Amino acid sequence: MTTDRPTFYVTTPIYYVNDAPHIGHCYTTLLADAMARFYALSGRDSFFLTGTDEHAEKVVTSAAERGITTIEWADRNAAAFRGAFDEMNLGYDDFIRTTEERHTSKVREYIQRLMDKGDIALGDYEGWWDPSQEEYVTETVAREHEFKSPVTGRELVKRVEQNYFFDLAKYEGRLLEHIEANPGFIKPEARRNEVLGRIKQGLQRVPVSRGIDESDAATAWGIRMPGDEGHRVYVWIDALFNYLSVVDSDEREMYWPADVHFIAKDILWFHAVIWPCLLMALGKDLPGCVYAHSYWIREGRKMSKSLGNFLDLPTLRGYCESFSTDAVRWYLLTQGPLGATDADFAHGKFVEVYNADLANGIGNAASRVSNMIGKYFDGACPAAQSDSYSEHDWPAICSELVGSAVEGMDGCDLGKALESAMAITRRVDGYVNATKPFTLAKDESRMEEVGTILYHCAEALRIAATLLLPAMPEKMADMLQRFGQDPDDSRSLAERCAWGGLAVGASIEKGDALFPRADVDAAEPEAVGA
Ligand code: MSP
């Protein structure tokens, strides 16, 4: 199928179905959501994919511990991820579960193709096996522990096993060339340099299967290797193929290659090295960008199972109920670990950002301007006598900031994109303070000037709210409605953000505060539904 609009395809990692959704999963999915919304608004045919990775062995063991079937356990947790994403208003276009037939059949097809080509073949794997832990340890770890189990101290044994391997080394040269020729392929820069450094040390073949031990149900959970019932596809290889399997059909093929794969730095090697080489082997185009962000930490401490301090869904829900879902989205999007450093979710900082950007920022600007239009012009948008006033050239100001928002998004710099939009509201505030329409309005002969100023303010705020729709879809739709606009206007972003879109006479309503001010001393909201 073809589309007359340019496409935009963005993905998130598919999450292990064994864990409960937390801030980290919601964050990566939110980045993809905001970007997908932005490009949909820009007139592109956008496709946003997320989902769950279900073939890990621990899914089998956890289900058994609960006395339910593996698939029941997977169903339950996949539903929890969907539920979490729905609560955060994350509008994915498809949710893939790796246990679905539409995925498993494609994986077998891809593997078969690579076997036919000779890129995947059976080989011997020799390594140090820890019988007490049922896992291999690396040569270095084995040496460090004098060939004893690092966990139990039991003797390690040298074990040889047959596995299928993918010939990664064959694609090393082409991959290096691609990364070097495309500086935006791996982002941010620090991550790209790490990957380049590691590739230059040489690539080794990678196992793509695991042996099945019929007496151990956990080893049988997964996709069988084509033509060999004794092996299953290694869960990581199975998982990576999701990005392709979902769009590998006549109706969706126009989305490939993906524009952006959002992930965190923990899984960069798989995405920036193994995945592109698999794609080259399949003769597919490579994705535009693999963006590996850093981690959320909480109140200055790393989140971990042992500390039990994950910022989980009930906690996030507490924040959404107290401050609005859009306020939480705003905090995550603007203060998150998009670059190469980790970011802290601290309650004090949340309230500070909420008040500065939302309550005292856009919320206050909207209420100030709508209030004056209500008071001086009966709530009907006044006319501007000219586009600039008192050395403020509004079409130029807005077009520069809109341009910078688009540039930010195009470079996956969501911080810059959103900051540019928010800067418009700050300019409006500064303009009102400088021109004082509330003082001019005391003089009947200056009402035309007051009208001019307020038109500029309302029009700039309309543009800012439009640009902020992808980050705060509900609040900004509400704000646009108050400014007499149709939030679902089907025109493109460029048309909607062109200066002069606000009609003279449009009804401007004040309404309740969009973001009521938050008490800086109030305690952290209680978790909801824990
Ligand atoms: N199933 C694999 C991914 C396969 S993709 C083909 C996996 N799953 S995961 O459930 O562990 O999710 C890891 C991802 O969750 C990270 O890459 C990141 O997107 C997100 N996060 C998990 N913890 C995080 C933080 N503390 N901070 C930010 N994001 C993090 O790996």
Coordinates of C-alpha atoms and ligand atoms in Angstrom, one line a residue:
M1 CA 0.0 0.0 0.0
T2 CA 1.2 3.5 -0.6
T3 CA 0.4 6.7 1.1
D4 CA 0.7 10.2 -0.4
R5 CA 1.9 11.6 2.9
P6 CA 5.5 11.0 4.2
T7 CA 5.5 8.4 6.9
F8 CA 6.9 8.5 10.4
Y9 CA 7.6 5.3 12.3
V10 CA 8.7 5.3 15.9
T11 CA 9.2 2.4 18.3
T12 CA 9.9 1.7 22.0
P13 CA 11.6 -1.4 23.4
I14 CA 9.1 -4.2 24.0
Y15 CA 9.1 -4.6 27.7
Y16 CA 9.6 -7.8 29.7
V17 CA 6.3 -9.0 30.6
N18 CA 7.5 -10.2 34.0
D19 CA 8.0 -6.8 35.5
A20 CA 5.4 -4.3 36.6
P21 CA 5.3 -1.1 34.5
H22 CA 7.2 1.8 36.1
I23 CA 8.4 5.3 35.3
G24 CA 11.2 4.0 33.0
H25 CA 8.8 2.1 30.7
C26 CA 6.3 5.0 30.7
Y27 CA 9.0 7.5 29.9
T28 CA 10.4 5.8 26.8
T29 CA 6.9 5.2 25.6
L30 CA 6.0 8.8 26.3
L31 CA 8.9 10.1 24.2
A32 CA 7.6 8.0 21.3
D33 CA 4.1 9.2 21.9
A34 CA 5.0 12.9 21.9
M35 CA 7.0 12.5 18.7
A36 CA 4.3 10.5 17.0
R37 CA 1.7 13.1 17.9
F38 CA 4.0 15.9 16.7
Y39 CA 4.6 14.3 13.3
A40 CA 0.9 13.4 12.9
L41 CA 0.1 17.0 13.6
S42 CA 2.8 18.0 11.0
G43 CA 0.8 16.0 8.4
R44 CA 2.9 12.8 8.3
D45 CA 1.3 9.4 8.3
S46 CA 2.7 8.4 11.7
F47 CA 2.9 4.9 13.2
F48 CA 3.8 4.3 16.8
L49 CA 4.6 0.8 18.1
T50 CA 5.1 -0.6 21.5
G51 CA 4.5 -3.9 23.2
T52 CA 5.8 -6.8 25.3
D53 CA 8.7 -9.2 25.1
E54 CA 7.3 -12.5 26.4
H55 CA 9.6 -15.4 25.7
A56 CA 12.0 -15.1 28.7
E57 CA 12.4 -18.2 30.9
K58 CA 11.5 -16.3 34.0
V59 CA 7.9 -15.9 32.6
V60 CA 7.5 -19.7 32.8
T61 CA 8.9 -19.9 36.3
S62 CA 6.9 -17.0 37.7
A63 CA 3.7 -18.4 36.2
A64 CA 4.4 -21.8 37.8
E65 CA 5.0 -20.2 41.2
R66 CA 1.5 -18.7 40.9
G67 CA 0.0 -21.9 39.7
I68 CA -1.2 -20.5 36.4
T69 CA -0.2 -21.1 32.8
T70 CA 2.6 -19.2 31.3
I71 CA 0.3 -17.5 28.8
E72 CA -2.2 -16.5 31.5
W73 CA 0.7 -14.8 33.4
A74 CA 1.8 -13.1 30.2
D75 CA -1.7 -12.0 29.3
R76 CA -2.1 -10.5 32.8
N77 CA 1.1 -8.5 32.6
A78 CA 0.7 -7.4 29.0
A79 CA -2.6 -6.0 30.0
A80 CA -0.9 -4.2 32.9
F81 CA 1.4 -2.5 30.4
R82 CA -1.4 -1.5 28.1
G83 CA -3.3 -0.2 31.1
A84 CA -0.4 1.9 32.3
F85 CA 0.2 3.4 28.8
D86 CA -3.5 4.1 28.5
E87 CA -3.5 5.9 31.8
M88 CA -0.6 8.1 30.6
N89 CA -2.6 8.8 27.5
L90 CA 0.0 7.1 25.3
G91 CA -1.7 6.7 21.9
Y92 CA 0.2 3.7 20.4
D93 CA -1.0 2.5 17.0
D94 CA -0.2 -1.1 17.7
F95 CA 0.8 -3.2 20.7
I96 CA 2.8 -6.2 19.7
R97 CA 3.2 -9.3 22.0
T98 CA 5.9 -11.6 20.9
T99 CA 3.7 -14.6 21.6
E100 CA 1.3 -13.6 18.8
E101 CA 1.3 -15.7 15.7
R102 CA 1.7 -12.7 13.4
H103 CA 5.1 -12.2 15.1
T104 CA 6.3 -15.8 15.6
S105 CA 5.6 -16.8 12.0
K106 CA 7.6 -13.8 10.7
V107 CA 10.6 -14.6 13.0
R108 CA 10.8 -18.1 11.7
E109 CA 10.7 -16.8 8.2
Y110 CA 13.5 -14.3 8.8
I111 CA 15.7 -16.9 10.5
Q112 CA 15.0 -19.4 7.7
R113 CA 16.1 -16.7 5.1
L114 CA 19.3 -16.1 7.0
M115 CA 20.0 -19.9 7.3
D116 CA 19.4 -20.2 3.5
K117 CA 22.0 -17.4 3.0
G118 CA 24.5 -19.1 5.3
D119 CA 24.5 -16.1 7.7
I120 CA 23.0 -18.4 10.5
A121 CA 24.6 -21.8 11.0
L122 CA 25.0 -24.4 13.6
G123 CA 28.3 -24.2 15.6
D124 CA 29.9 -25.3 18.8
Y125 CA 29.8 -23.1 21.8
E126 CA 32.4 -23.8 24.5
G127 CA 32.2 -22.0 27.8
W128 CA 32.4 -22.2 31.6
W129 CA 29.1 -23.6 32.9
D130 CA 27.9 -22.9 36.4
P131 CA 25.8 -26.0 37.2
S132 CA 24.5 -24.4 40.4
Q133 CA 23.2 -21.4 38.6
E134 CA 22.5 -23.0 35.3
E135 CA 24.3 -20.4 33.3
Y136 CA 27.5 -19.7 31.5
V137 CA 30.0 -17.3 33.0
T138 CA 32.5 -15.4 30.9
E139 CA 36.2 -16.5 30.7
T140 CA 37.2 -13.4 32.7
V141 CA 34.7 -14.0 35.5
A142 CA 35.7 -17.7 35.6
R143 CA 39.3 -16.7 36.0
E144 CA 38.6 -14.1 38.6
H145 CA 36.8 -16.7 40.7
E146 CA 39.4 -19.4 40.2
F147 CA 36.9 -21.4 38.1
K148 CA 34.4 -21.6 40.9
S149 CA 30.8 -20.3 40.8
P150 CA 30.8 -16.6 41.7
V151 CA 27.5 -17.2 43.4
T152 CA 27.8 -20.6 45.2
G153 CA 31.5 -21.4 45.0
R154 CA 30.9 -24.7 43.3
E155 CA 33.3 -25.9 40.6
L156 CA 32.6 -24.6 37.1
V157 CA 32.7 -27.1 34.3
K158 CA 33.8 -26.7 30.7
R159 CA 30.8 -27.4 28.5
V160 CA 30.4 -27.6 24.8
E161 CA 27.0 -27.0 23.4
Q162 CA 25.7 -26.7 19.9
N163 CA 24.0 -23.5 19.0
Y164 CA 23.0 -21.6 15.9
F165 CA 25.1 -18.5 15.4
F166 CA 24.7 -15.4 13.4
D167 CA 27.8 -14.2 11.5
L168 CA 27.9 -10.7 12.9
A169 CA 31.6 -10.2 11.9
K170 CA 30.6 -10.4 8.2
Y171 CA 28.8 -7.1 8.5
E172 CA 31.3 -5.2 10.6
G173 CA 32.8 -3.2 7.8
R174 CA 29.4 -2.1 6.4
L175 CA 28.1 -1.2 9.9
L176 CA 31.1 0.9 10.7
E177 CA 30.8 2.7 7.3
H178 CA 27.1 3.4 8.0
I179 CA 27.7 4.8 11.5
E180 CA 30.5 7.0 10.3
A181 CA 28.6 8.3 7.3
N182 CA 25.4 8.9 9.4
P183 CA 26.2 10.9 12.5
G184 CA 22.6 10.9 13.6
F185 CA 22.3 7.1 13.4
I186 CA 23.2 6.6 17.1
K187 CA 22.3 9.3 19.6
P188 CA 23.3 10.9 21.8
E189 CA 26.9 11.5 20.7
A190 CA 28.4 10.0 23.8
R191 CA 26.6 6.7 23.1
R192 CA 27.7 6.7 19.5
N193 CA 31.3 7.1 20.5
E194 CA 31.0 4.1 22.9
V195 CA 29.5 1.9 20.2
L196 CA 32.2 2.9 17.7
G197 CA 34.9 2.2 20.2
R198 CA 33.6 -1.3 20.9
I199 CA 33.0 -2.2 17.3
K200 CA 36.6 -1.3 16.5
Q201 CA 37.7 -4.0 18.9
G202 CA 36.1 -6.5 16.5
L203 CA 32.8 -8.3 16.3
Q204 CA 32.2 -11.9 17.2
R205 CA 29.5 -14.3 16.0
V206 CA 26.4 -14.2 18.2
P207 CA 24.2 -17.1 19.3
V208 CA 20.7 -16.9 18.0
S209 CA 19.3 -20.0 19.6
R210 CA 19.1 -21.9 22.9
G211 CA 18.9 -25.6 23.3
I212 CA 15.7 -27.1 24.6
D213 CA 15.8 -29.5 27.5
E214 CA 12.5 -31.4 27.3
S215 CA 12.6 -32.1 31.1
D216 CA 12.7 -28.3 31.8
A217 CA 9.6 -26.5 30.6
A218 CA 11.3 -23.1 30.8
T219 CA 13.7 -24.0 28.1
A220 CA 10.8 -25.0 25.7
W221 CA 9.1 -21.6 26.0
G222 CA 9.8 -19.6 22.8
I223 CA 9.8 -19.8 19.1
R224 CA 11.2 -23.1 17.6
M225 CA 14.1 -22.7 15.3
P226 CA 12.9 -23.6 11.8
G227 CA 13.8 -27.1 10.9
D228 CA 15.2 -28.0 14.3
E229 CA 12.8 -28.8 17.1
G230 CA 15.7 -29.1 19.5
H231 CA 16.4 -25.4 19.6
R232 CA 14.4 -22.2 20.2
V233 CA 15.2 -18.7 19.1
Y234 CA 17.2 -16.7 21.6
V235 CA 14.7 -14.3 23.2
W236 CA 16.8 -11.2 22.2
I237 CA 16.8 -12.1 18.6
D238 CA 13.1 -12.9 18.7
A239 CA 12.4 -9.5 20.4
L240 CA 14.4 -7.4 18.0
F241 CA 12.5 -8.7 15.0
N242 CA 9.3 -7.1 16.4
Y243 CA 10.1 -3.8 14.8
L244 CA 10.0 -5.4 11.4
S245 CA 7.4 -8.1 11.8
V246 CA 4.6 -5.7 12.7
V247 CA 5.0 -3.6 9.5
D248 CA 6.0 -6.5 7.2
S249 CA 2.8 -6.6 5.3
D250 CA 1.3 -5.0 2.2
E251 CA -0.7 -2.5 4.2
R252 CA 2.2 -1.4 6.4
E253 CA 5.4 -1.9 4.5
M254 CA 5.6 1.9 3.7
Y255 CA 6.5 2.5 7.3
W256 CA 9.8 0.7 7.0
P257 CA 12.5 1.7 7.8
A258 CA 11.7 3.0 11.3
D259 CA 12.6 6.6 11.8
V260 CA 13.4 6.4 15.5
H261 CA 14.0 3.4 17.8
F262 CA 13.7 4.9 21.4
I263 CA 15.5 2.8 24.0
A264 CA 17.7 3.3 27.1
K265 CA 21.4 2.8 27.2
D266 CA 21.1 -0.7 28.8
I267 CA 20.1 -2.2 25.5
L268 CA 22.1 -0.1 23.1
W269 CA 24.5 -2.9 21.8
F270 CA 21.6 -5.0 20.6
H271 CA 19.9 -2.1 18.9
A272 CA 22.9 -0.3 17.4
V273 CA 25.0 -3.3 16.4
I274 CA 23.2 -6.6 16.3
W275 CA 19.9 -5.3 14.9
P276 CA 21.4 -3.3 12.0
C277 CA 23.5 -6.3 11.0
L278 CA 20.5 -8.6 11.0
L279 CA 18.7 -6.1 8.8
M280 CA 21.6 -5.9 6.4
A281 CA 21.7 -9.6 6.2
L282 CA 18.0 -9.6 5.4
G283 CA 18.6 -6.9 2.8
K284 CA 16.4 -4.3 4.6
D285 CA 17.1 -0.6 5.0
L286 CA 18.4 0.5 8.3
P287 CA 16.4 2.7 10.8
G288 CA 17.1 6.4 10.8
C289 CA 18.1 6.7 14.4
V290 CA 18.7 4.6 17.5
Y291 CA 18.2 6.9 20.4
A292 CA 19.5 5.6 23.7
H293 CA 18.5 7.8 26.6
S294 CA 19.8 7.6 30.2
Y295 CA 18.0 6.6 33.4
W296 CA 15.5 8.0 35.8
I297 CA 16.7 7.9 39.3
R298 CA 14.6 8.7 42.3
E299 CA 15.3 11.4 45.0
G300 CA 19.0 11.1 44.0
R301 CA 19.2 7.3 44.3
K302 CA 19.3 4.6 41.6
M303 CA 16.0 2.7 41.4
S304 CA 16.5 -1.0 42.0
K305 CA 14.7 -4.1 43.1
S306 CA 16.8 -4.4 46.3
L307 CA 16.0 -0.8 47.4
G308 CA 12.4 -1.4 46.4
N309 CA 12.2 2.3 45.3
F310 CA 10.9 2.0 41.8
L311 CA 8.7 4.9 40.9
D312 CA 5.8 2.6 40.0
L313 CA 2.4 3.1 38.4
P314 CA 0.5 3.7 41.7
T315 CA 2.9 6.5 42.5
L316 CA 2.7 8.0 39.0
R317 CA -1.1 7.8 39.2
G318 CA -1.0 9.7 42.5
Y319 CA 0.9 12.5 40.7
C320 CA -1.5 12.4 37.8
E321 CA -4.5 12.7 40.1
S322 CA -3.0 15.6 42.1
F323 CA -1.5 17.6 39.2
S324 CA -3.1 16.1 36.0
T325 CA -1.7 13.6 33.6
D326 CA -0.5 16.3 31.4
A327 CA 1.6 17.9 34.2
V328 CA 3.3 14.5 34.7
R329 CA 3.9 14.2 31.0
W330 CA 5.4 17.7 31.0
Y331 CA 7.7 16.9 33.9
L332 CA 8.9 13.6 32.3
L333 CA 9.4 15.1 28.9
T334 CA 11.2 18.2 29.9
Q335 CA 13.2 17.0 32.9
G336 CA 13.9 13.5 31.7
P337 CA 17.2 11.7 30.9
L338 CA 17.0 12.2 27.2
G339 CA 20.7 13.1 27.0
A340 CA 23.7 11.3 28.3
T341 CA 23.1 12.0 32.0
D342 CA 20.6 10.4 34.4
A343 CA 17.7 12.5 35.6
D344 CA 16.2 12.7 39.1
F345 CA 12.5 12.4 39.9
A346 CA 12.4 14.4 43.1
H347 CA 9.1 15.7 44.5
G348 CA 10.4 19.2 45.3
K349 CA 11.7 19.6 41.8
F350 CA 8.4 18.3 40.3
V351 CA 6.4 21.0 42.2
E352 CA 8.9 23.7 41.2
V353 CA 8.7 22.8 37.5
Y354 CA 4.9 22.5 37.7
N355 CA 4.6 26.0 39.2
A356 CA 7.2 27.7 37.0
D357 CA 6.2 26.3 33.6
L358 CA 2.5 25.4 34.0
A359 CA 0.8 27.2 36.8
N360 CA 2.7 30.5 36.6
G361 CA 3.8 29.9 33.0
I362 CA 1.3 29.0 30.3
G363 CA -1.7 28.7 32.7
N364 CA -1.2 32.2 34.0
A365 CA -0.5 33.7 30.6
A366 CA -3.7 32.2 29.3
S367 CA -5.8 33.4 32.2
R368 CA -4.3 36.9 32.2
V369 CA -4.9 37.4 28.5
S370 CA -8.4 35.9 28.4
N371 CA -9.3 37.8 31.5
M372 CA -8.4 41.2 29.8
I373 CA -10.2 40.2 26.6
G374 CA -13.2 39.4 28.7
K375 CA -13.0 42.7 30.6
Y376 CA -12.2 45.1 27.8
F377 CA -13.8 43.4 24.7
D378 CA -16.6 41.3 26.1
G379 CA -14.7 38.1 25.4
A380 CA -14.5 38.7 21.6
C381 CA -11.0 38.7 20.1
P382 CA -10.1 42.3 19.3
A383 CA -8.4 43.3 16.0
A384 CA -4.7 44.2 15.7
Q385 CA -3.9 47.4 13.9
S386 CA -0.6 46.0 12.9
D387 CA 1.6 42.9 13.4
S388 CA 4.1 44.6 15.6
Y389 CA 3.9 47.0 18.4
S390 CA 6.5 48.6 20.7
E391 CA 9.3 46.9 18.8
H392 CA 7.8 43.4 19.2
D393 CA 7.6 41.9 15.8
W394 CA 5.2 39.0 16.6
P395 CA 5.1 37.1 13.3
A396 CA 8.9 37.1 13.4
I397 CA 9.1 36.0 17.0
C398 CA 6.7 33.2 16.5
S399 CA 8.1 32.0 13.3
E400 CA 11.6 31.8 14.8
L401 CA 10.3 29.8 17.8
V402 CA 8.1 27.5 15.7
G403 CA 11.1 26.9 13.5
S404 CA 13.2 26.1 16.5
A405 CA 10.6 23.7 17.9
V406 CA 10.5 21.8 14.6
E407 CA 14.3 21.7 14.4
G408 CA 14.3 20.3 18.0
M409 CA 11.9 17.6 17.1
D410 CA 13.7 16.7 13.9
G411 CA 16.8 16.2 15.9
C412 CA 15.0 14.1 18.6
D413 CA 15.7 17.0 21.0
L414 CA 12.3 17.1 22.6
G415 CA 13.6 19.3 25.3
K416 CA 14.5 22.0 22.8
A417 CA 11.3 21.5 20.9
L418 CA 9.1 22.0 24.0
E419 CA 11.3 24.8 25.5
S420 CA 10.9 26.7 22.2
A421 CA 7.1 26.4 22.5
M422 CA 7.1 27.4 26.1
A423 CA 9.4 30.4 25.3
I424 CA 6.5 31.9 23.3
T425 CA 4.4 32.0 26.5
R426 CA 7.2 33.7 28.4
R427 CA 7.5 36.3 25.6
V428 CA 3.8 37.0 26.0
D429 CA 4.2 37.5 29.7
G430 CA 7.1 39.9 29.2
Y431 CA 5.2 41.7 26.5
V432 CA 2.2 42.3 28.8
N433 CA 4.5 43.5 31.6
A434 CA 6.3 45.9 29.2
T435 CA 3.3 47.3 27.4
K436 CA 0.8 47.3 30.3
P437 CA -2.5 47.0 28.4
F438 CA -4.3 47.1 31.9
T439 CA -2.9 50.7 32.3
L440 CA -3.6 51.8 28.7
A441 CA -7.2 50.6 29.1
K442 CA -7.9 53.3 31.6
D443 CA -7.6 55.8 28.7
E444 CA -10.6 55.4 26.2
S445 CA -8.5 56.8 23.4
R446 CA -6.0 54.0 23.6
M447 CA -8.3 51.1 23.3
E448 CA -7.1 50.3 19.8
E449 CA -3.6 49.8 21.2
V450 CA -5.0 47.6 23.9
G451 CA -6.8 45.5 21.2
T452 CA -3.6 45.3 19.2
I453 CA -1.6 44.0 22.2
L454 CA -4.2 41.5 23.3
Y455 CA -4.6 40.2 19.7
H456 CA -0.8 39.6 19.7
C457 CA -0.9 37.8 23.0
A458 CA -3.9 35.6 22.2
E459 CA -2.5 34.7 18.8
A460 CA 0.9 33.9 20.2
L461 CA -0.7 31.7 22.9
R462 CA -2.8 29.9 20.3
I463 CA 0.4 29.0 18.5
A464 CA 2.2 28.0 21.7
A465 CA -0.8 25.7 22.7
T466 CA -0.8 24.1 19.2
L467 CA 2.9 23.3 19.5
L468 CA 2.4 21.9 23.0
L469 CA -0.4 19.6 22.0
P470 CA 1.9 16.6 21.5
A471 CA 3.2 17.0 25.1
M472 CA -0.1 17.9 26.9
P473 CA -2.9 16.7 24.6
E474 CA -5.8 17.3 27.0
K475 CA -4.9 20.6 28.6
M476 CA -3.8 22.2 25.4
A477 CA -7.0 21.0 23.6
D478 CA -8.9 22.6 26.4
M479 CA -6.9 25.8 26.1
L480 CA -7.4 25.9 22.3
Q481 CA -11.1 25.5 22.8
R482 CA -11.1 28.4 25.2
F483 CA -9.4 30.4 22.5
G484 CA -12.2 29.6 20.1
Q485 CA -10.2 26.9 18.2
D486 CA -11.0 23.4 17.0
P487 CA -8.2 21.3 18.7
D488 CA -8.8 18.6 16.0
D489 CA -8.3 21.0 13.2
S490 CA -7.1 18.8 10.3
R491 CA -4.7 21.4 8.8
S492 CA -1.0 20.8 9.1
L493 CA 1.1 22.1 11.9
A494 CA 2.7 24.7 9.6
E495 CA -0.7 26.0 8.6
R496 CA -2.0 26.0 12.1
C497 CA 1.1 27.8 13.4
A498 CA 1.1 30.5 10.7
W499 CA 0.6 34.0 12.2
G500 CA -2.9 35.4 11.9
G501 CA -4.9 32.3 12.3
L502 CA -7.0 33.7 15.2
A503 CA -10.1 35.3 13.8
V504 CA -11.1 38.7 15.0
G505 CA -14.3 38.3 17.0
A506 CA -13.5 34.7 18.0
S507 CA -14.9 34.0 21.5
I508 CA -12.2 33.8 24.2
E509 CA -13.2 32.3 27.5
K510 CA -11.4 32.4 30.7
G511 CA -12.7 29.3 32.5
D512 CA -11.0 27.7 35.5
A513 CA -7.3 27.8 36.0
L514 CA -5.7 25.3 33.6
F515 CA -3.1 24.4 36.2
P516 CA -4.0 25.6 39.7
R517 CA -0.9 26.7 41.7
A518 CA 0.7 23.9 43.8
D519 CA 1.6 24.3 47.4
V520 CA 5.4 24.0 47.6
D521 CA 5.3 22.6 51.1
A522 CA 2.6 19.9 50.4
A523 CA 3.7 16.3 50.9
E524 CA 4.2 13.9 48.0
P525 CA 0.9 12.6 46.7
E526 CA -0.2 9.2 48.0
A527 CA 0.1 6.3 45.7
V528 CA -3.2 5.3 44.1
G529 CA -4.4 1.8 43.6
A530 CA -1.3 0.2 44.9
Ligands
MSP1 N1 12.7 -6.8 26.6 C1 13.9 -6.0 26.5 C2 13.9 -5.1 25.3 C3 13.7 -5.7 24.0 S1 13.6 -4.6 22.7 C4 13.7 -5.4 21.3 C5 14.1 -5.1 27.8 N2 12.9 -4.9 28.5 S2 12.8 -4.1 29.8 O1 11.5 -4.3 30.3 O2 13.9 -4.4 30.7 O3 12.8 -2.6 29.4 C6 14.0 -1.9 29.3 C7 13.7 -0.5 28.9 O4 12.8 0.1 29.8 C8 14.9 0.5 28.8 O5 15.6 0.4 27.6 C9 14.1 1.8 28.9 O6 13.5 2.1 27.7 C10 13.1 1.5 30.0 N3 13.7 1.7 31.3 C11 13.8 0.8 32.3 N4 14.3 1.4 33.4 C12 14.5 2.7 33.2 C13 14.9 3.8 34.0 N5 15.3 3.7 35.2 N6 14.9 5.0 33.4 C14 14.5 5.2 32.1 N7 14.1 4.2 31.3 C15 14.3 2.9 31.8 O7 15.1 -4.7 28.0

